[in-house]
C-alpha positions as protocol buffer text, in pm:
chain_id: "A"
residue {
  index: 1
  type: SER
  ca { x: 336 y: -8281 z: -166 }
}
residue {
  index: 2
  type: VAL
  ca { x: 46 y: -8340 z: -404 }
}
residue {
  index: 3
  type: ASN
  ca { x: -199 y: -8267 z: -124 }
}
residue {
  index: 4
  type: ARG
  ca { x: -94 y: -7909 z: -73 }
}
residue {
  index: 5
  type: PRO
  ca { x: -295 y: -7744 z: -353 }
}
residue {
  index: 6
  type: ARG
  ca { x: -613 y: -7880 z: -193 }
}
residue {
  index: 7
  type: ILE
  ca { x: -512 y: -7802 z: 166 }
}
residue {
  index: 8
  type: LEU
  ca { x: -393 y: -7451 z: 74 }
}
residue {
  index: 9
  type: PRO
  ca { x: -553 y: -7331 z: -252 }
}
residue {
  index: 10
  type: ALA
  ca { x: -365 y: -7060 z: -446 }
}
residue {
  index: 11
  type: ARG
  ca { x: -663 y: -6824 z: -412 }
}
residue {
  index: 12
  type: GLU
  ca { x: -603 y: -6821 z: -32 }
}
residue {
  index: 13
  type: VAL
  ca { x: -241 y: -6705 z: -61 }
}
residue {
  index: 14
  type: GLY
  ca { x: -140 y: -6350 z: -150 }
}
residue {
  index: 15
  type: PRO
  ca { x: 150 y: -6106 z: -179 }
}
residue {
  index: 16
  type: HIS
  ca { x: 155 y: -6040 z: 197 }
}
residue {
  index: 17
  type: ASP
  ca { x: 212 y: -6408 z: 284 }
}
residue {
  index: 18
  type: VAL
  ca { x: 544 y: -6544 z: 410 }
}
residue {
  index: 19
  type: PHE
  ca { x: 576 y: -6923 z: 377 }
}
residue {
  index: 20
  type: VAL
  ca { x: 833 y: -7110 z: 590 }
}
residue {
  index: 21
  type: ASP
  ca { x: 910 y: -7479 z: 532 }
}
residue {
  index: 22
  type: PHE
  ca { x: 1064 y: -7632 z: 846 }
}
residue {
  index: 23
  type: GLY
  ca { x: 1298 y: -7916 z: 747 }
}
residue {
  index: 24
  type: SER
  ca { x: 1305 y: -7815 z: 381 }
}
residue {
  index: 25
  type: GLY
  ca { x: 1548 y: -8085 z: 264 }
}
residue {
  index: 26
  type: MET
  ca { x: 1629 y: -8050 z: -106 }
}
residue {
  index: 27
  type: GLY
  ca { x: 1371 y: -7772 z: -140 }
}
residue {
  index: 28
  type: ARG
  ca { x: 1087 y: -7952 z: -319 }
}
residue {
  index: 29
  type: VAL
  ca { x: 810 y: -7788 z: -110 }
}
residue {
  index: 30
  type: VAL
  ca { x: 985 y: -7448 z: -121 }
}
residue {
  index: 31
  type: LEU
  ca { x: 1002 y: -7471 z: -500 }
}
residue {
  index: 32
  type: GLN
  ca { x: 637 y: -7580 z: -526 }
}
residue {
  index: 33
  type: ALA
  ca { x: 524 y: -7296 z: -298 }
}
residue {
  index: 34
  type: ALA
  ca { x: 734 y: -7038 z: -487 }
}
residue {
  index: 35
  type: THR
  ca { x: 597 y: -7148 z: -826 }
}
residue {
  index: 36
  type: ARG
  ca { x: 235 y: -7188 z: -711 }
}
residue {
  index: 37
  type: TYR
  ca { x: 185 y: -6892 z: -478 }
}
residue {
  index: 38
  type: PRO
  ca { x: 250 y: -6518 z: -530 }
}
residue {
  index: 39
  type: CYS
  ca { x: 398 y: -6492 z: -178 }
}
residue {
  index: 40
  type: LYS
  ca { x: 611 y: -6210 z: -47 }
}
residue {
  index: 41
  type: LYS
  ca { x: 872 y: -6466 z: 66 }
}
residue {
  index: 42
  type: VAL
  ca { x: 926 y: -6840 z: 76 }
}
residue {
  index: 43
  type: ILE
  ca { x: 1192 y: -6960 z: 321 }
}
residue {
  index: 44
  type: GLY
  ca { x: 1331 y: -7309 z: 368 }
}
residue {
  index: 45
  type: VAL
  ca { x: 1489 y: -7394 z: 704 }
}
residue {
  index: 46
  type: GLU
  ca { x: 1721 y: -7695 z: 691 }
}
residue {
  index: 47
  type: LEU
  ca { x: 1991 y: -7830 z: 923 }
}
residue {
  index: 48
  type: SER
  ca { x: 2198 y: -8002 z: 651 }
}
residue {
  index: 49
  type: GLY
  ca { x: 2431 y: -7769 z: 460 }
}
residue {
  index: 50
  type: ARG
  ca { x: 2457 y: -8029 z: 183 }
}
residue {
  index: 51
  type: LEU
  ca { x: 2079 y: -8032 z: 135 }
}
residue {
  index: 52
  type: VAL
  ca { x: 2064 y: -7651 z: 146 }
}
residue {
  index: 53
  type: GLY
  ca { x: 2318 y: -7642 z: -139 }
}
residue {
  index: 54
  type: ILE
  ca { x: 2110 y: -7883 z: -348 }
}
residue {
  index: 55
  type: ALA
  ca { x: 1792 y: -7685 z: -269 }
}
residue {
  index: 56
  type: ARG
  ca { x: 1949 y: -7353 z: -375 }
}
residue {
  index: 57
  type: ALA
  ca { x: 2061 y: -7510 z: -704 }
}
residue {
  index: 58
  type: ASN
  ca { x: 1712 y: -7655 z: -763 }
}
residue {
  index: 59
  type: VAL
  ca { x: 1550 y: -7314 z: -709 }
}
residue {
  index: 60
  type: ALA
  ca { x: 1810 y: -7135 z: -927 }
}
residue {
  index: 61
  type: ARG
  ca { x: 1744 y: -7384 z: -1209 }
}
residue {
  index: 62
  type: ASN
  ca { x: 1372 y: -7304 z: -1191 }
}
residue {
  index: 63
  type: ALA
  ca { x: 1400 y: -6927 z: -1134 }
}
residue {
  index: 64
  type: HIS
  ca { x: 1200 y: -6851 z: -1451 }
}
residue {
  index: 65
  type: ARG
  ca { x: 897 y: -7032 z: -1303 }
}
residue {
  index: 66
  type: LEU
  ca { x: 882 y: -6851 z: -967 }
}
residue {
  index: 67
  type: ARG
  ca { x: 577 y: -6641 z: -876 }
}
residue {
  index: 68
  type: CYS
  ca { x: 733 y: -6541 z: -546 }
}
residue {
  index: 69
  type: ALA
  ca { x: 962 y: -6238 z: -524 }
}
residue {
  index: 70
  type: GLU
  ca { x: 1202 y: -6373 z: -263 }
}
residue {
  index: 71
  type: VAL
  ca { x: 1308 y: -6734 z: -208 }
}
residue {
  index: 72
  type: SER
  ca { x: 1579 y: -6823 z: 41 }
}
residue {
  index: 73
  type: PHE
  ca { x: 1720 y: -7107 z: 247 }
}
residue {
  index: 74
  type: VAL
  ca { x: 1852 y: -7080 z: 601 }
}
residue {
  index: 75
  type: GLU
  ca { x: 2099 y: -7345 z: 717 }
}
residue {
  index: 76
  type: SER
  ca { x: 1995 y: -7376 z: 1079 }
}
residue {
  index: 77
  type: ASP
  ca { x: 1872 y: -7602 z: 1353 }
}
residue {
  index: 78
  type: ALA
  ca { x: 1499 y: -7533 z: 1389 }
}
residue {
  index: 79
  type: LEU
  ca { x: 1558 y: -7448 z: 1757 }
}
residue {
  index: 80
  type: ASP
  ca { x: 1804 y: -7172 z: 1663 }
}
residue {
  index: 81
  type: TYR
  ca { x: 1589 y: -7030 z: 1383 }
}
residue {
  index: 82
  type: GLU
  ca { x: 1435 y: -6694 z: 1468 }
}
residue {
  index: 83
  type: ILE
  ca { x: 1065 y: -6712 z: 1366 }
}
residue {
  index: 84
  type: PRO
  ca { x: 999 y: -6414 z: 1135 }
}
residue {
  index: 85
  type: ASP
  ca { x: 727 y: -6190 z: 1275 }
}
residue {
  index: 86
  type: ASP
  ca { x: 573 y: -6170 z: 927 }
}
residue {
  index: 87
  type: MET
  ca { x: 548 y: -6549 z: 875 }
}
residue {
  index: 88
  type: THR
  ca { x: 187 y: -6636 z: 789 }
}
residue {
  index: 89
  type: ILE
  ca { x: 225 y: -6999 z: 671 }
}
residue {
  index: 90
  type: ALA
  ca { x: 434 y: -7267 z: 844 }
}
residue {
  index: 91
  type: PHE
  ca { x: 481 y: -7599 z: 665 }
}
residue {
  index: 92
  type: PHE
  ca { x: 582 y: -7919 z: 846 }
}
residue {
  index: 93
  type: HIS
  ca { x: 625 y: -8252 z: 671 }
}
residue {
  index: 94
  type: ASN
  ca { x: 682 y: -8415 z: 1010 }
}
residue {
  index: 95
  type: PRO
  ca { x: 1047 y: -8295 z: 1022 }
}
residue {
  index: 96
  type: PHE
  ca { x: 1091 y: -8342 z: 1398 }
}
residue {
  index: 97
  type: THR
  ca { x: 889 y: -8451 z: 1699 }
}
residue {
  index: 98
  type: GLY
  ca { x: 879 y: -8432 z: 2076 }
}
residue {
  index: 99
  type: SER
  ca { x: 1048 y: -8147 z: 2257 }
}
residue {
  index: 100
  type: ILE
  ca { x: 1189 y: -7994 z: 1936 }
}
residue {
  index: 101
  type: PHE
  ca { x: 841 y: -7968 z: 1782 }
}
residue {
  index: 102
  type: ALA
  ca { x: 701 y: -7829 z: 2108 }
}
residue {
  index: 103
  type: ARG
  ca { x: 974 y: -7562 z: 2129 }
}
residue {
  index: 104
  type: VAL
  ca { x: 932 y: -7452 z: 1766 }
}
residue {
  index: 105
  type: LEU
  ca { x: 557 y: -7435 z: 1824 }
}
residue {
  index: 106
  type: GLN
  ca { x: 609 y: -7221 z: 2136 }
}
residue {
  index: 107
  type: ARG
  ca { x: 830 y: -6985 z: 1934 }
}
residue {
  index: 108
  type: ILE
  ca { x: 555 y: -6953 z: 1669 }
}
residue {
  index: 109
  type: VAL
  ca { x: 297 y: -6870 z: 1939 }
}
residue {
  index: 110
  type: GLU
  ca { x: 536 y: -6610 z: 2089 }
}
residue {
  index: 111
  type: SER
  ca { x: 582 y: -6456 z: 1743 }
}
residue {
  index: 112
  type: VAL
  ca { x: 203 y: -6439 z: 1693 }
}
residue {
  index: 113
  type: ASP
  ca { x: 174 y: -6258 z: 2028 }
}
residue {
  index: 114
  type: ARG
  ca { x: 457 y: -6016 z: 1942 }
}
residue {
  index: 115
  type: ALA
  ca { x: 312 y: -5934 z: 1601 }
}
residue {
  index: 116
  type: PRO
  ca { x: -61 y: -6024 z: 1610 }
}
residue {
  index: 117
  type: ARG
  ca { x: -169 y: -6215 z: 1299 }
}
residue {
  index: 118
  type: THR
  ca { x: -310 y: -6553 z: 1205 }
}
residue {
  index: 119
  type: VAL
  ca { x: -52 y: -6816 z: 1112 }
}
residue {
  index: 120
  type: ARG
  ca { x: -169 y: -7113 z: 908 }
}
residue {
  index: 121
  type: VAL
  ca { x: 15 y: -7435 z: 986 }
}
residue {
  index: 122
  type: VAL
  ca { x: 13 y: -7700 z: 713 }
}
residue {
  index: 123
  type: TYR
  ca { x: 117 y: -8028 z: 872 }
}
residue {
  index: 124
  type: VAL
  ca { x: 170 y: -8350 z: 675 }
}
residue {
  index: 125
  type: ASN
  ca { x: 151 y: -8670 z: 885 }
}
residue {
  index: 126
  type: PRO
  ca { x: 59 y: -8473 z: 1199 }
}
residue {
  index: 127
  type: VAL
  ca { x: 197 y: -8708 z: 1465 }
}
residue {
  index: 128
  type: GLU
  ca { x: 238 y: -8414 z: 1706 }
}
residue {
  index: 129
  type: GLU
  ca { x: -115 y: -8282 z: 1661 }
}
residue {
  index: 130
  type: ARG
  ca { x: -183 y: -8307 z: 2034 }
}
residue {
  index: 131
  type: ALA
  ca { x: 106 y: -8066 z: 2107 }
}
residue {
  index: 132
  type: LEU
  ca { x: -43 y: -7818 z: 1860 }
}
residue {
  index: 133
  type: LEU
  ca { x: -391 y: -7837 z: 2008 }
}
residue {
  index: 134
  type: GLU
  ca { x: -262 y: -7826 z: 2367 }
}
residue {
  index: 135
  type: THR
  ca { x: -120 y: -7477 z: 2308 }
}
residue {
  index: 136
  type: GLY
  ca { x: -485 y: -7370 z: 2334 }
}
residue {
  index: 137
  type: ARG
  ca { x: -413 y: -7140 z: 2040 }
}
residue {
  index: 138
  type: ALA
  ca { x: -441 y: -7372 z: 1738 }
}
residue {
  index: 139
  type: ARG
  ca { x: -752 y: -7510 z: 1577 }
}
residue {
  index: 140
  type: VAL
  ca { x: -795 y: -7749 z: 1286 }
}
residue {
  index: 141
  type: VAL
  ca { x: -946 y: -7569 z: 986 }
}
residue {
  index: 142
  type: ARG
  ca { x: -901 y: -7832 z: 712 }
}
residue {
  index: 143
  type: ARG
  ca { x: -829 y: -8205 z: 690 }
}
residue {
  index: 144
  type: LEU
  ca { x: -723 y: -8424 z: 398 }
}
residue {
  index: 145
  type: ARG
  ca { x: -688 y: -8798 z: 446 }
}
residue {
  index: 146
  type: GLY
  ca { x: -476 y: -9029 z: 239 }
}
residue {
  index: 147
  type: MET
  ca { x: -694 y: -9258 z: 26 }
}
residue {
  index: 148
  type: ARG
  ca { x: -552 y: -9597 z: 118 }
}
residue {
  index: 149
  type: PRO
  ca { x: -649 y: -9934 z: 264 }
}
residue {
  index: 150
  type: THR
  ca { x: -564 y: -9903 z: 634 }
}
residue {
  index: 151
  type: ALA
  ca { x: -648 y: -9648 z: 899 }
}
residue {
  index: 152
  type: GLU
  ca { x: -281 y: -9624 z: 1001 }
}
residue {
  index: 153
  type: TRP
  ca { x: -168 y: -9562 z: 643 }
}
residue {
  index: 154
  type: SER
  ca { x: -445 y: -9308 z: 603 }
}
residue {
  index: 155
  type: ARG
  ca { x: -343 y: -9116 z: 917 }
}
residue {
  index: 156
  type: SER
  ca { x: 25 y: -9117 z: 831 }
}
residue {
  index: 157
  type: ASN
  ca { x: -60 y: -8983 z: 486 }
}
residue {
  index: 158
  type: SER
  ca { x: -303 y: -8720 z: 602 }
}
residue {
  index: 159
  type: THR
  ca { x: -247 y: -8346 z: 585 }
}
residue {
  index: 160
  type: ARG
  ca { x: -409 y: -8096 z: 818 }
}
residue {
  index: 161
  type: MET
  ca { x: -422 y: -7721 z: 828 }
}
residue {
  index: 162
  type: TYR
  ca { x: -446 y: -7536 z: 1159 }
}
residue {
  index: 163
  type: GLU
  ca { x: -472 y: -7170 z: 1244 }
}
residue {
  index: 164
  type: ILE
  ca { x: -279 y: -7018 z: 1531 }
}
residue {
  index: 165
  type: THR
  ca { x: -437 y: -6691 z: 1636 }
}
residue {
  index: 166
  type: PRO
  ca { x: -337 y: -6408 z: 1870 }
}
residue {
  index: 167
  type: ARG
  ca { x: -433 y: -6434 z: 2236 }
}
residue {
  index: 168
  type: ALA
  ca { x: -796 y: -6332 z: 2276 }
}
residue {
  index: 169
  type: ILE
  ca { x: -860 y: -5984 z: 2414 }
}
residue {
  index: 170
  type: GLY
  ca { x: -958 y: -6005 z: 2780 }
}
residue {
  index: 171
  type: HIS
  ca { x: -761 y: -6324 z: 2846 }
}
residue {
  index: 172
  type: GLY
  ca { x: -468 y: -6136 z: 2995 }
}
residue {
  index: 173
  type: VAL
  ca { x: -400 y: -6082 z: 3363 }
}
residue {
  index: 174
  type: ALA
  ca { x: -669 y: -5874 z: 3532 }
}
residue {
  index: 175
  type: GLY
  ca { x: -529 y: -5546 z: 3664 }
}
């Protein structure tokens, strides 16, 4: 998406970052991330085997342009996908909503607690923003609005970046 360079500038992404695109489709965002950012890994998670095949071919065709060492696609339902404990950037172009989004979010929070780090969530058309904020662990750090005539169009074409951080020290159960 054209918005991503502004929502996540290249200078803010480094060789320790692991970028996961949930609902990666034909791999357009994976390819953009792998050519723009010097990440450790870029991973696309996609349910459709047909789309994963197209995505792999698209990346192979552009291999000479990649700045990222490791690019892969996982054919999986998002609910079955094991969140990598080194993932630092999660990308959602509104791939699913409701209970699926909530469960994937919960798995990200659990991963952050297992392996304490900050995970940046880039979310295009953030219809499930409330679910993110209600975790009590995510905060909005950047907003981009679509430049168009109506408020509804603008919201549906907005991109937001959130940070999910480890549980604060002292918020555990008192012993």
